Short mmCIF file of C-alpha atoms in Angstrom, two decimals:
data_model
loop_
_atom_site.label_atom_id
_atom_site.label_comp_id
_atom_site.label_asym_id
_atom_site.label_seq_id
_atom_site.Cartn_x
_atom_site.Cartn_y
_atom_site.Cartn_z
CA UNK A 1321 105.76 89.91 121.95
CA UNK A 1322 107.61 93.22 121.89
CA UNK A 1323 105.98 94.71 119.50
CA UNK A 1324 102.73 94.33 121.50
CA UNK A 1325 104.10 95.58 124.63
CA UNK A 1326 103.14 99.64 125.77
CA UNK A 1327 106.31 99.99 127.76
CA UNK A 1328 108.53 98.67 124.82
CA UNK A 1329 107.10 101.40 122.61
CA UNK A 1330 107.54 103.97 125.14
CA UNK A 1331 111.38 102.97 125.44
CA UNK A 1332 111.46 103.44 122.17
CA UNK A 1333 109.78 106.65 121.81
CA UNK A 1334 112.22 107.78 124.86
CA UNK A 1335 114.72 106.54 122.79
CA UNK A 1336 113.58 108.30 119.40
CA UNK A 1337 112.91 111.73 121.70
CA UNK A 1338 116.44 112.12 123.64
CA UNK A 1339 119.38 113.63 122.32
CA UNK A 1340 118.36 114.55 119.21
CA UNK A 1341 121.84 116.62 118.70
CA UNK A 1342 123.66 112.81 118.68
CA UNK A 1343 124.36 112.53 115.24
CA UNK A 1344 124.85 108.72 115.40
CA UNK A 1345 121.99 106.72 116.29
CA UNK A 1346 120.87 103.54 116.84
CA UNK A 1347 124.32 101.58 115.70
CA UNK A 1348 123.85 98.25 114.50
CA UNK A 1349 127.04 96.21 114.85
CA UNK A 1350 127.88 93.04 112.92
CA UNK A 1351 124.18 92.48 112.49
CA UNK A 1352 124.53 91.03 116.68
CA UNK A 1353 123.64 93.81 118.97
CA UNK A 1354 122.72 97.60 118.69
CA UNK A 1355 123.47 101.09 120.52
CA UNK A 1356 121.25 103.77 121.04
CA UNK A 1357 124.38 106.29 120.38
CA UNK A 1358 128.04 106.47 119.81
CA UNK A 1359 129.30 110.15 120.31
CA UNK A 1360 133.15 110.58 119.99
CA UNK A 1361 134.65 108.60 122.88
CA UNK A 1362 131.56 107.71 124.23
CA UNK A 1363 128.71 104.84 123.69
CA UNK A 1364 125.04 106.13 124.78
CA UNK A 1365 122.26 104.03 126.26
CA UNK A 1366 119.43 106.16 127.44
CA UNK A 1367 116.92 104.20 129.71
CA UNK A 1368 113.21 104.77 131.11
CA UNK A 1369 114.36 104.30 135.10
CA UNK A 1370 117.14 103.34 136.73
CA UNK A 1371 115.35 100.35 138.61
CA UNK A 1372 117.65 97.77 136.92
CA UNK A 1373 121.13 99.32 136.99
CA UNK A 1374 122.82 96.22 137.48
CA UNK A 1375 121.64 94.87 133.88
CA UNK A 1376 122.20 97.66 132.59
CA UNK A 1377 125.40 98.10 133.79
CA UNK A 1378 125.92 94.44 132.06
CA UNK A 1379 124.42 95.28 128.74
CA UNK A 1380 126.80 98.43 128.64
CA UNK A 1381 129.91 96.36 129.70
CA UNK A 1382 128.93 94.08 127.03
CA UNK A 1383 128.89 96.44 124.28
CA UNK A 1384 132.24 98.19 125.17
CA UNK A 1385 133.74 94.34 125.56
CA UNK A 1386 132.61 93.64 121.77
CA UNK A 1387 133.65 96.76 120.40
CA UNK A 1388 136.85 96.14 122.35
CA UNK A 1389 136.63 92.56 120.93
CA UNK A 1390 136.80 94.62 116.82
CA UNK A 1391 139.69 96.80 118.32
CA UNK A 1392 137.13 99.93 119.12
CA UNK A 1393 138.43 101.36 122.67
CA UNK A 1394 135.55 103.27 124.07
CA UNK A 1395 133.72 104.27 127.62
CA UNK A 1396 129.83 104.03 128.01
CA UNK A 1397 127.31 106.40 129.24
CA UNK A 1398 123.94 104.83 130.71
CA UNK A 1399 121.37 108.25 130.60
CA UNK A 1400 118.32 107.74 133.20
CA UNK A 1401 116.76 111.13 131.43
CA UNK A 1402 113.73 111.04 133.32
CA UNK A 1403 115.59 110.98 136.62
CA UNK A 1404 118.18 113.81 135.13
CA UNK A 1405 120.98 111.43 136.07
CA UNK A 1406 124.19 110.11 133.90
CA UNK A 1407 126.33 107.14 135.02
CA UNK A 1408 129.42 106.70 133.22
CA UNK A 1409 131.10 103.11 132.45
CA UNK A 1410 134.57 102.10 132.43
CA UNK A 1411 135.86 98.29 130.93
CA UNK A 1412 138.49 97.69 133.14
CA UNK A 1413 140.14 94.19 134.36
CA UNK A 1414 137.57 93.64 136.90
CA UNK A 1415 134.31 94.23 134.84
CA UNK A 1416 136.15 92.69 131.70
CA UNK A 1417 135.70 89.21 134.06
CA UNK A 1418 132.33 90.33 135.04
CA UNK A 1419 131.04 90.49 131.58
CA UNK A 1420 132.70 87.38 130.23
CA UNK A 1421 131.14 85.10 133.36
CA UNK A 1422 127.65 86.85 132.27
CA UNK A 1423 128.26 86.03 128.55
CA UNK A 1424 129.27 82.58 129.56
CA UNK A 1425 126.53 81.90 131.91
CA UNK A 1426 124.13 83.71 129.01
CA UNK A 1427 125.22 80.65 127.09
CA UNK A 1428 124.69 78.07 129.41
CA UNK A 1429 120.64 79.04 129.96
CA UNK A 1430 120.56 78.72 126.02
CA UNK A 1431 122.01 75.41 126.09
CA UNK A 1432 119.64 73.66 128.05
CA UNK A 1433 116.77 71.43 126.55
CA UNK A 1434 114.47 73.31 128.14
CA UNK A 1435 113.85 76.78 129.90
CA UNK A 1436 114.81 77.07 132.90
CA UNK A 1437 111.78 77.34 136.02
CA UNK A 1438 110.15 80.25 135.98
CA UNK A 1439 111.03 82.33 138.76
CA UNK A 1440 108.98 85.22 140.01
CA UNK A 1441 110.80 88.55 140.35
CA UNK A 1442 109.46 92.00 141.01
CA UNK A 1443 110.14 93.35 137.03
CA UNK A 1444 108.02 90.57 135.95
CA UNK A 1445 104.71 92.27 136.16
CA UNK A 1446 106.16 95.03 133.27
CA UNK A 1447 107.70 92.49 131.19
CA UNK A 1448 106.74 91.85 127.48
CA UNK A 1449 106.74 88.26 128.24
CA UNK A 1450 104.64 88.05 131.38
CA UNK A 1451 101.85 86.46 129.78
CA UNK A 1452 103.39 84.07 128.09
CA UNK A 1453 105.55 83.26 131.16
CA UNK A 1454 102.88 82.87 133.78
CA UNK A 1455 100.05 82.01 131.65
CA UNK A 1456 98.82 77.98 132.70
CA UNK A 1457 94.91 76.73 134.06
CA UNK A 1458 94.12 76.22 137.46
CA UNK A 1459 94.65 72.47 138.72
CA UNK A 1460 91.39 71.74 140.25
CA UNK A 1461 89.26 70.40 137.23
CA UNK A 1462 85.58 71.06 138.20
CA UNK A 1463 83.46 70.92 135.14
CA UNK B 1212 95.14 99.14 121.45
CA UNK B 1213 94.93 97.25 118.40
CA UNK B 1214 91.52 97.01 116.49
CA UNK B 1215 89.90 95.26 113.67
CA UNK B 1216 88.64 97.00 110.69
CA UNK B 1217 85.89 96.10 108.45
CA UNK B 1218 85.26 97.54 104.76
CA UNK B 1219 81.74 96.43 103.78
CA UNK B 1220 80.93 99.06 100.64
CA UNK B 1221 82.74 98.94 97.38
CA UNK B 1222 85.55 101.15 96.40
CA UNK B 1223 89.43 101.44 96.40
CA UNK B 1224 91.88 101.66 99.18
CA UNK B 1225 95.22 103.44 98.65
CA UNK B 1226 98.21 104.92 100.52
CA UNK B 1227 97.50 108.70 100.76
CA UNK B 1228 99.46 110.86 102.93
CA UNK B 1229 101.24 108.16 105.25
CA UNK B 1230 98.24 106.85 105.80
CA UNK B 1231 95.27 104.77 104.64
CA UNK B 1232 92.49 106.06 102.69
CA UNK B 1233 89.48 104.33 101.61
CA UNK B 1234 87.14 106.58 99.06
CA UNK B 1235 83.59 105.01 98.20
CA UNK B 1236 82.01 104.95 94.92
CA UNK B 1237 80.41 108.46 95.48
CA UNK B 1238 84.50 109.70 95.98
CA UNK B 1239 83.64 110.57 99.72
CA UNK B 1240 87.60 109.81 100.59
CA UNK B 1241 87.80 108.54 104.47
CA UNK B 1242 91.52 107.89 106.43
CA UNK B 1243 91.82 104.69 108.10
CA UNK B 1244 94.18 105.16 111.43
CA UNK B 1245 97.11 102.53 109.68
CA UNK B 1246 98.92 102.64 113.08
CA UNK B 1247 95.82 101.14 115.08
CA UNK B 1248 95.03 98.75 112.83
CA UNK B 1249 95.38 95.09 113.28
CA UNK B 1250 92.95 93.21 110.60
CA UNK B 1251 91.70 95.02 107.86
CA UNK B 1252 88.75 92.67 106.98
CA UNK B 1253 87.57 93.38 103.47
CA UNK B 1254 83.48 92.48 102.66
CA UNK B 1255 82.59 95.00 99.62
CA UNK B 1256 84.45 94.95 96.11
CA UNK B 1257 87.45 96.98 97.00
CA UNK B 1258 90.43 98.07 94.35
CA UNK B 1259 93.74 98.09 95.56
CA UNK B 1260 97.31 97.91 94.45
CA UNK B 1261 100.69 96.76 95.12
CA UNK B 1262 101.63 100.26 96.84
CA UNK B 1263 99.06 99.28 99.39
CA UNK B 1264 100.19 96.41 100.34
CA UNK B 1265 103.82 97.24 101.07
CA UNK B 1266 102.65 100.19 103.19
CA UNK B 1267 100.18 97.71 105.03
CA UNK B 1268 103.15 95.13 105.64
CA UNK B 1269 104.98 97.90 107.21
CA UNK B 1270 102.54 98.15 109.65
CA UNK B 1271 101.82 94.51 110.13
CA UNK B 1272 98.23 94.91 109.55
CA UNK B 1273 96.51 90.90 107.71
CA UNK B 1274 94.31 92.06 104.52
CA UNK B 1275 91.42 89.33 104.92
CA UNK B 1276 89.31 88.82 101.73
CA UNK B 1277 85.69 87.53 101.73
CA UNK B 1278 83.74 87.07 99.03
CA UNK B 1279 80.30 88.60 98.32
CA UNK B 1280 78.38 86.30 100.56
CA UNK B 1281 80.91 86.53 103.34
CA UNK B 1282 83.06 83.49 103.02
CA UNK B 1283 86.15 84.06 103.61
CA UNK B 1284 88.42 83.85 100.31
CA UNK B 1285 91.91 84.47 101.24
CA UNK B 1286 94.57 86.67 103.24
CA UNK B 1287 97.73 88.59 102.54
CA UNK B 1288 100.20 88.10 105.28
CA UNK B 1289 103.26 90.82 105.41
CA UNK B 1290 106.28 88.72 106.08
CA UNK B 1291 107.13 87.65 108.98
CA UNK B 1292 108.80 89.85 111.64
CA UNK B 1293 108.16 87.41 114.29
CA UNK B 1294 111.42 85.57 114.27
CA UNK B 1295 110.50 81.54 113.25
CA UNK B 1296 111.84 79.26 115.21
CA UNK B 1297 112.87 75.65 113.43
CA UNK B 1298 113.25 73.96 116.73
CA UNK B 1299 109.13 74.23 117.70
CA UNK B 1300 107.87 73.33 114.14
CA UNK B 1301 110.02 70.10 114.98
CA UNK B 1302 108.18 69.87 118.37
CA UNK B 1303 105.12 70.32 116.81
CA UNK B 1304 105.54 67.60 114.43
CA UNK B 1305 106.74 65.10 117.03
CA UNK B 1306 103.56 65.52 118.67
CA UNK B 1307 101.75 64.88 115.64
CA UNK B 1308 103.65 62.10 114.34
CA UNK B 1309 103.69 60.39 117.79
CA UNK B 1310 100.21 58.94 118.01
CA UNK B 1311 99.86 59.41 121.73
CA UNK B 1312 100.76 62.60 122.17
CA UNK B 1313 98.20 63.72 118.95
CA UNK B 1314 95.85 62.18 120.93
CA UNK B 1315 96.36 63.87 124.14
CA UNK B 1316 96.63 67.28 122.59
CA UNK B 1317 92.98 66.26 120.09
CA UNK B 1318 91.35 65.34 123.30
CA UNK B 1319 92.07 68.75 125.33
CA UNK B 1320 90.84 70.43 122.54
CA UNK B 1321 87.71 68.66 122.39
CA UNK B 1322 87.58 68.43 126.34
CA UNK B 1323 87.67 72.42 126.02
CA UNK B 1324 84.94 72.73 123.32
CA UNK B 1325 82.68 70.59 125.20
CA UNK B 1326 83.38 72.63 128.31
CA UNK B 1327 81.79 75.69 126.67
CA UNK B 1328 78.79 73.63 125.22
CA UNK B 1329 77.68 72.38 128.31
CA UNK B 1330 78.17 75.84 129.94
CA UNK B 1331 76.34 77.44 127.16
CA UNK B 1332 73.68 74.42 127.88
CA UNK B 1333 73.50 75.47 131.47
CA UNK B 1334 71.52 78.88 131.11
CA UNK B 1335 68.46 76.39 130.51
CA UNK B 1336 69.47 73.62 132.99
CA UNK B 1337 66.24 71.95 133.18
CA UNK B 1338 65.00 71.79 129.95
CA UNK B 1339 68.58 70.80 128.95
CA UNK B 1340 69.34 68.42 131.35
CA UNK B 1341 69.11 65.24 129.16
CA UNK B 1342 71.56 66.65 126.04
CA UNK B 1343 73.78 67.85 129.08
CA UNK B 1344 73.94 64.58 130.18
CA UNK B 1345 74.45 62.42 127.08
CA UNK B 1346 77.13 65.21 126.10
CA UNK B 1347 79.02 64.34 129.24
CA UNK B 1348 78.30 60.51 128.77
CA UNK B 1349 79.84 60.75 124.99
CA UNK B 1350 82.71 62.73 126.27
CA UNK B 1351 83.62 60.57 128.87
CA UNK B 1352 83.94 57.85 126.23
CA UNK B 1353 85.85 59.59 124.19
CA UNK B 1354 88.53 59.98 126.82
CA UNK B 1355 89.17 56.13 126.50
CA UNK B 1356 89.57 56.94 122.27
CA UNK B 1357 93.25 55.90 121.33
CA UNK B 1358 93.02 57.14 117.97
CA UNK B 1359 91.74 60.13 115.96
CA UNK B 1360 89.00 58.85 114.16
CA UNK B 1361 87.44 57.61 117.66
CA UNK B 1362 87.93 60.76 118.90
CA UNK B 1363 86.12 62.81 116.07
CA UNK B 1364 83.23 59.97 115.88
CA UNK B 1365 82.47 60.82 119.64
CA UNK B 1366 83.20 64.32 118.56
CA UNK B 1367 80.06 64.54 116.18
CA UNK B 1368 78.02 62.57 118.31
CA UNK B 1369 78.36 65.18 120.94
CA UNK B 1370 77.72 68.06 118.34
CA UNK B 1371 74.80 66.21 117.31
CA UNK B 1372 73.13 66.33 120.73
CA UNK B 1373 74.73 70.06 121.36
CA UNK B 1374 72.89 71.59 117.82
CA UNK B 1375 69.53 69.86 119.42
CA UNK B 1376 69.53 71.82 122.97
CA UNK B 1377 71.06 74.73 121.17
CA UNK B 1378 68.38 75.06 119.02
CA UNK B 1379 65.72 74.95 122.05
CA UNK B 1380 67.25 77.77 123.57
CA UNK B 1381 66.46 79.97 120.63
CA UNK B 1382 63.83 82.75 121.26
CA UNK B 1383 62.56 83.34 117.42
CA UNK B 1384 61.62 80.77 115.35
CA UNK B 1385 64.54 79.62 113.17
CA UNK B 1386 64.14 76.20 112.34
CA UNK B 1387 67.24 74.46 112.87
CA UNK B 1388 67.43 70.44 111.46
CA UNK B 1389 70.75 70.01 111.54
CA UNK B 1390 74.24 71.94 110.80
CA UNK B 1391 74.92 72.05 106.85
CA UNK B 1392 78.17 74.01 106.21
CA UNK B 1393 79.13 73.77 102.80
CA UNK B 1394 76.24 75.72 101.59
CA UNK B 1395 74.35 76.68 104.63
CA UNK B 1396 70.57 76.26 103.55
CA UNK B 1397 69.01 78.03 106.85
CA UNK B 1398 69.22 81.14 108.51
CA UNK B 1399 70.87 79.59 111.83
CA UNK B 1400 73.43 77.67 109.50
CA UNK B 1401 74.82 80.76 108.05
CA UNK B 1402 74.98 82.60 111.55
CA UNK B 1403 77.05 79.35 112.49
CA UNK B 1404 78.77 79.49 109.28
CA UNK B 1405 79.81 83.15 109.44
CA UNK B 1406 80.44 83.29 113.20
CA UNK B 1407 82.94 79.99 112.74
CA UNK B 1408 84.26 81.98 109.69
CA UNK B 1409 85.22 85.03 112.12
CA UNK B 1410 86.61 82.68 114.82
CA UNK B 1411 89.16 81.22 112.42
CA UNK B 1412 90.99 84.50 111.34
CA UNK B 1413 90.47 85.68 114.45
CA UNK B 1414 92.68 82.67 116.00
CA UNK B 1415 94.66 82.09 112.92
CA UNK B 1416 95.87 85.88 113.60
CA UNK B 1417 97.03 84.99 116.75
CA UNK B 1418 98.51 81.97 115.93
CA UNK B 1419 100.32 84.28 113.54
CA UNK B 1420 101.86 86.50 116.25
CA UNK B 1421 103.52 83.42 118.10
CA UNK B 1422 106.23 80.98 116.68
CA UNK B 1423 103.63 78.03 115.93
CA UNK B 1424 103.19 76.77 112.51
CA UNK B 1425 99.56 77.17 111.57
CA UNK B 1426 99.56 74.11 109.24
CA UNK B 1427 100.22 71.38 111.55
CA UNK B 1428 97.26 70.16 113.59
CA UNK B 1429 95.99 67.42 116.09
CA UNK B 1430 92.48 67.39 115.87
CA UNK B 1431 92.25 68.29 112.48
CA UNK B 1432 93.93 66.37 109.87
CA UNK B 1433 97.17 69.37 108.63
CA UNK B 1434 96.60 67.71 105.26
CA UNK B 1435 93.09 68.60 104.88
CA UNK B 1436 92.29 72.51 105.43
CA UNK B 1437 95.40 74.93 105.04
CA UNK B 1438 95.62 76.55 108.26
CA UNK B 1439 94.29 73.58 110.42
CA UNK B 1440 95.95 74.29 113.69
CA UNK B 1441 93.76 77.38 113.82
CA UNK B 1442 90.51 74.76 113.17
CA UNK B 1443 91.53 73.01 116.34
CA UNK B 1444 92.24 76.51 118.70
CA UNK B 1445 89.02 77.62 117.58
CA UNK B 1446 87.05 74.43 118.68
CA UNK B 1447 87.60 75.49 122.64
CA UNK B 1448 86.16 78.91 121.62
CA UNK B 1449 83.21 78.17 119.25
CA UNK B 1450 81.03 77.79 122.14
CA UNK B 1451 82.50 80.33 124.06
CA UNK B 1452 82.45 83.24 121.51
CA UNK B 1453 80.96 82.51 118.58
CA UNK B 1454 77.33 80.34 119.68
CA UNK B 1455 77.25 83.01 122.73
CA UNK B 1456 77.19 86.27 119.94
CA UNK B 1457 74.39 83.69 118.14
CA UNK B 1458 72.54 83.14 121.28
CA UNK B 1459 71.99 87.00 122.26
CA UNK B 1460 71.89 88.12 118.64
CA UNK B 1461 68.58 86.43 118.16
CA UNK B 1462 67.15 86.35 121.47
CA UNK B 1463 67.76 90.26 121.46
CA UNK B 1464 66.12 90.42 118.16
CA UNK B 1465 69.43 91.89 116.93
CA UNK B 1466 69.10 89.81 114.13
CA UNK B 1467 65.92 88.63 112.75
CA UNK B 1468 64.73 86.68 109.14
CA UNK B 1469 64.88 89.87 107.42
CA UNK B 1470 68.65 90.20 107.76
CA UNK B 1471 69.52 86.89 105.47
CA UNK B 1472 69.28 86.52 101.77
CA UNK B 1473 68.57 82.99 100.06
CA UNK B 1474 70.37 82.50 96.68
CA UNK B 1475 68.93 79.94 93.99
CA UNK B 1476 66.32 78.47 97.15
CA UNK B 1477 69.50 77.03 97.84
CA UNK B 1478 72.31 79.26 100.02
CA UNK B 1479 71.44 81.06 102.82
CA UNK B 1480 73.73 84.19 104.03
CA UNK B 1481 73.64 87.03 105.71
CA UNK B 1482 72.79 90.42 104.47
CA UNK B 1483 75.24 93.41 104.66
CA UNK B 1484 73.14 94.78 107.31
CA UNK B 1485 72.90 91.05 109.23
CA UNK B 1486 76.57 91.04 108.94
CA UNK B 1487 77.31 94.72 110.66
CA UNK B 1488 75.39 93.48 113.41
CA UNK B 1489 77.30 90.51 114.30
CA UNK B 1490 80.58 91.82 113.52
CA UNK B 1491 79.69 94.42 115.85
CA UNK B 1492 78.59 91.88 118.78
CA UNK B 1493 81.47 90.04 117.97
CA UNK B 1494 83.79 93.20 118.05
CA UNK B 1495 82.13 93.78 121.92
CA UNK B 1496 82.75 90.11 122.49
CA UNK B 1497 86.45 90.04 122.04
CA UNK B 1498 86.77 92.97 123.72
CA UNK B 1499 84.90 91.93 126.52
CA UNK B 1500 87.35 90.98 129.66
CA UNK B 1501 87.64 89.10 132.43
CA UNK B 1502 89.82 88.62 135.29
CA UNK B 1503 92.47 85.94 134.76
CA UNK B 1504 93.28 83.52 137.90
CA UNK B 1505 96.63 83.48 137.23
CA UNK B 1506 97.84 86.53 135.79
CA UNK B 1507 95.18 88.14 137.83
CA UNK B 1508 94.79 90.94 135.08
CA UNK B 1509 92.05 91.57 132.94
CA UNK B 1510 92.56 89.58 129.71
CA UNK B 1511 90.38 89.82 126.68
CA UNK B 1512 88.50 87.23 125.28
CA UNK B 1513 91.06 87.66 122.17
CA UNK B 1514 94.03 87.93 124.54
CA UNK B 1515 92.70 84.51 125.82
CA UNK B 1516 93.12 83.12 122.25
CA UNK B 1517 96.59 84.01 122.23
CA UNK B 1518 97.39 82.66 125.47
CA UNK B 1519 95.85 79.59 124.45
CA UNK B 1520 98.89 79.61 121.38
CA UNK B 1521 101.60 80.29 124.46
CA UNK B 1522 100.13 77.18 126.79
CA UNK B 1523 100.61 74.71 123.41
CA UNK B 1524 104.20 76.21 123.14
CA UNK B 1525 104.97 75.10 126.79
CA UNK B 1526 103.72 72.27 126.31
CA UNK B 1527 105.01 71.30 122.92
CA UNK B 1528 108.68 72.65 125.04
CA UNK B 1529 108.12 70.18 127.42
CA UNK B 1530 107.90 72.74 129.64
CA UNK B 1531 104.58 72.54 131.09
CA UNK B 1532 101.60 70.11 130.25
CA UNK B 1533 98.83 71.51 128.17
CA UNK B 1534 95.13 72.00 129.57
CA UNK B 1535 92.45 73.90 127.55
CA UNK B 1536 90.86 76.91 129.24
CA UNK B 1537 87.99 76.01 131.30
CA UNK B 1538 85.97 78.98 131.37
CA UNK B 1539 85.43 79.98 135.44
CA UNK B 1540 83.96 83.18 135.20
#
């Protein structure tokens, strides 16, 4: 559903566009996740708005705690280019907990039979899924 | 946005340039935009090679192959990007193998199809009013069907009076006995023929852009036809898309007698001209939105097919219970 989605391919264009002086780019690790940039002590993420800092906050944290995991000590960078405005991450003892709860509560959503209920939250409306999510037919059958 | 392309003349298509090119037998070379393609439907008697066909898998674009007198002959499918997923072609079997639940899912099918006919049946309310009501009689029987071949007896019955009023509503003069697929022998066979041919790939390419397995069906018998799950999608939109493109084809005088050819007195098809036409009505058709209730956005009537894929998922997920669209509008 990604590939369908306009606001996927202009993350990705964003992504393609910024920094083109990085020299390492779009890092693939153990085949399991992928960073927009490493550059020396530093891993990048650049991102459209900063509207969802919190996640991606976690989805920095999370890439610093499995590079940490392969013995790779680094500090992230989240880039909000459009807004002109850098915030830097640090994995300390306190956000190492935060990201292992999130992992482990990751892993409890997969583990259920089913998805969970849908819940509707303001990002929803932009999402690649949304259709699929909110798609059913009305309840009154009048033929 | 994404758009189907159609290749009607003979010639070759090759990678030229990072793109498409198609050249025609005069060598009049034209570029096909390879990033807005979705379906690259081929009619004429095209050349091609192996270079082509990586470049087109790159770009996801389906190569569909007819044959001269439009029937569709095969496709080439790039390899899947769409990740598979194991655990809903087990679902999907369970509801096939479970008797029940096959017949739950068979019936909503149906229940949509016959939806659209009677809708389509409406525009002429009083001269249809008899076939609308022994439609509704026969599908209220088959509700009580607890097994397939119930279910597709009441299935034909209900065609049977459908084709009738369908046939009344008809502006030119096309005689119309009965539906006769395999060949069709009249001019309103064919349109059928072709139209149901379109509705297929159109559904089957959706089908292809979710996680279902094509091949296993609930109306349809999975053993019989290949891609059978896209048989039983299309039967909620036949009347919606396809017999609605018929209807104001010929009651426009779009198409008339003069755009079919008859082979041996026998096979009836329609002529590269006749088959612009409707490709282009159909084109408009899919195109052609409407507001959805509930993701209150406008939603094409090919977006609808592909929502129709995502409400058999849920419900295959156990996640919500299926219920064919009921067109509102």
């Amino acid at each position: 559903m990604e590939h369908e989605s306009d606001r996927v391919l202009e993350g990705k264009i964003l992504h393609e566009e910024s920094y083109p002086r990085l020299q390492e780019r779009e890092v693939l690790i153990d085949n399991a996740f992928k960073m927009d940039h490493i550059d020396g002590k530093y891993v990048r993420e650049v991102k459209m708005s900063s509207k969802m800092q919190e996640s991606d906050h976690l989805q920095m944290l999370f890439y610093l705690y499995q590079l940490e995991l392969r013995g790779v000590q680094k500090r992230g960078l989240i880039s909000y280019t459009k807004e002109k405005k850098t915030v830097e991450v640090i994995l300390d003892n306190d956000e190492r907990a935060k990201v292992k709860r999130a992992i482990a509560q990751a892993y409890r959503v997969i583990e259920q039979a089913k998805p969970p209920v849908v819940k509707k939250l303001p990002y929803c409306k932009s999402c690649a899924y949304f259709g699929f999510c909110y798609v059913r037919e009305a309840d009154e059958y009048a033929t | 946005m994404l758009r189907d392309h159609y290749v009607f003349s003979n010639g070759r298509l090759n990678r030229k340039h990072n793109t498409i090119y198609y050249t025609d037998d005069q060598q009049k070379q034209t570029p096909l935009p390879v990033e807005k393609i979705r379906n690259l439907h081929v009619f004429g008697e095209v050349d091609l090679n192996t270079k082509l066909l990586n470049y087109v898998s790159q770009f996801d674009i389906c190569l569909h192959i007819y044959n001269y007198y439009g029937f569709y002959a095969g496709t080439y499918y790039p390899r899947e990007k769409t990740s598979v997923s194991g655990f809903l072609i087990i679902k999907q079997a369970e509801h096939y193998s479970d008797r029940h639940r096959r017949v739950y899912l068979a019936s909503r099918f149906l229940e949509g199809g016959v939806h659209h006919m009677l809708r389509n049946l409406r525009r002429h309310k009083v001269e249809n009013e008899e076939s609308m009501y022994l439609i509704q009689k026969e599908y209220n029987k088959s509700q009580e069907a607890l097994d397939i071949q119930t279910l597709m007896g009441h299935e034909g019955v209900i065609r049977k009076h459908y084709y009738q009023a369908f046939a009344q509503m008809l502006k030119q003069d096309f005689s119309f006995e009965r539906r006769e697929k395999r060949p069709p022998r009249d001019p309103l066979n064919a349109l059928f023929s072709f139209g149901n041919t379109l509705m297929y790939r159109t559904v089957l390419s959706e089908i292809y852009r979710t996680t279902l397995n094509p091949t296993i069906s609930y109306l349809h018998e999975p053993s019989t036809k290949r891609f059978s799950l896209s048989l039983d999608i299309a039967e909620i939109f036949k009347p919606l898309v396809v017999d609605q493109v018929i209807l104001s084809l010929i009651n426009r005088k779009t198409i008339t007698k003069k755009h079919f050819d008859v082979l041996d007195h026998e096979i009836c098809f329609l002529n590269d001209e006749g088959k612009k036409r409707f490709i282009r009505a159909w084109e408009d058709r899919l195109e052609t939105t409407v507001k959805h209730r509930q993701l209150k956005r406008n939603t094409s009537y090919r977006y609808l097919v592909r929502l129709e894929c995502y409400k058999l998922i849920k419900h295959l997920l156990g996640d919500d219970v299926y219920k064919p669209l009921k067109a509102w509008w």
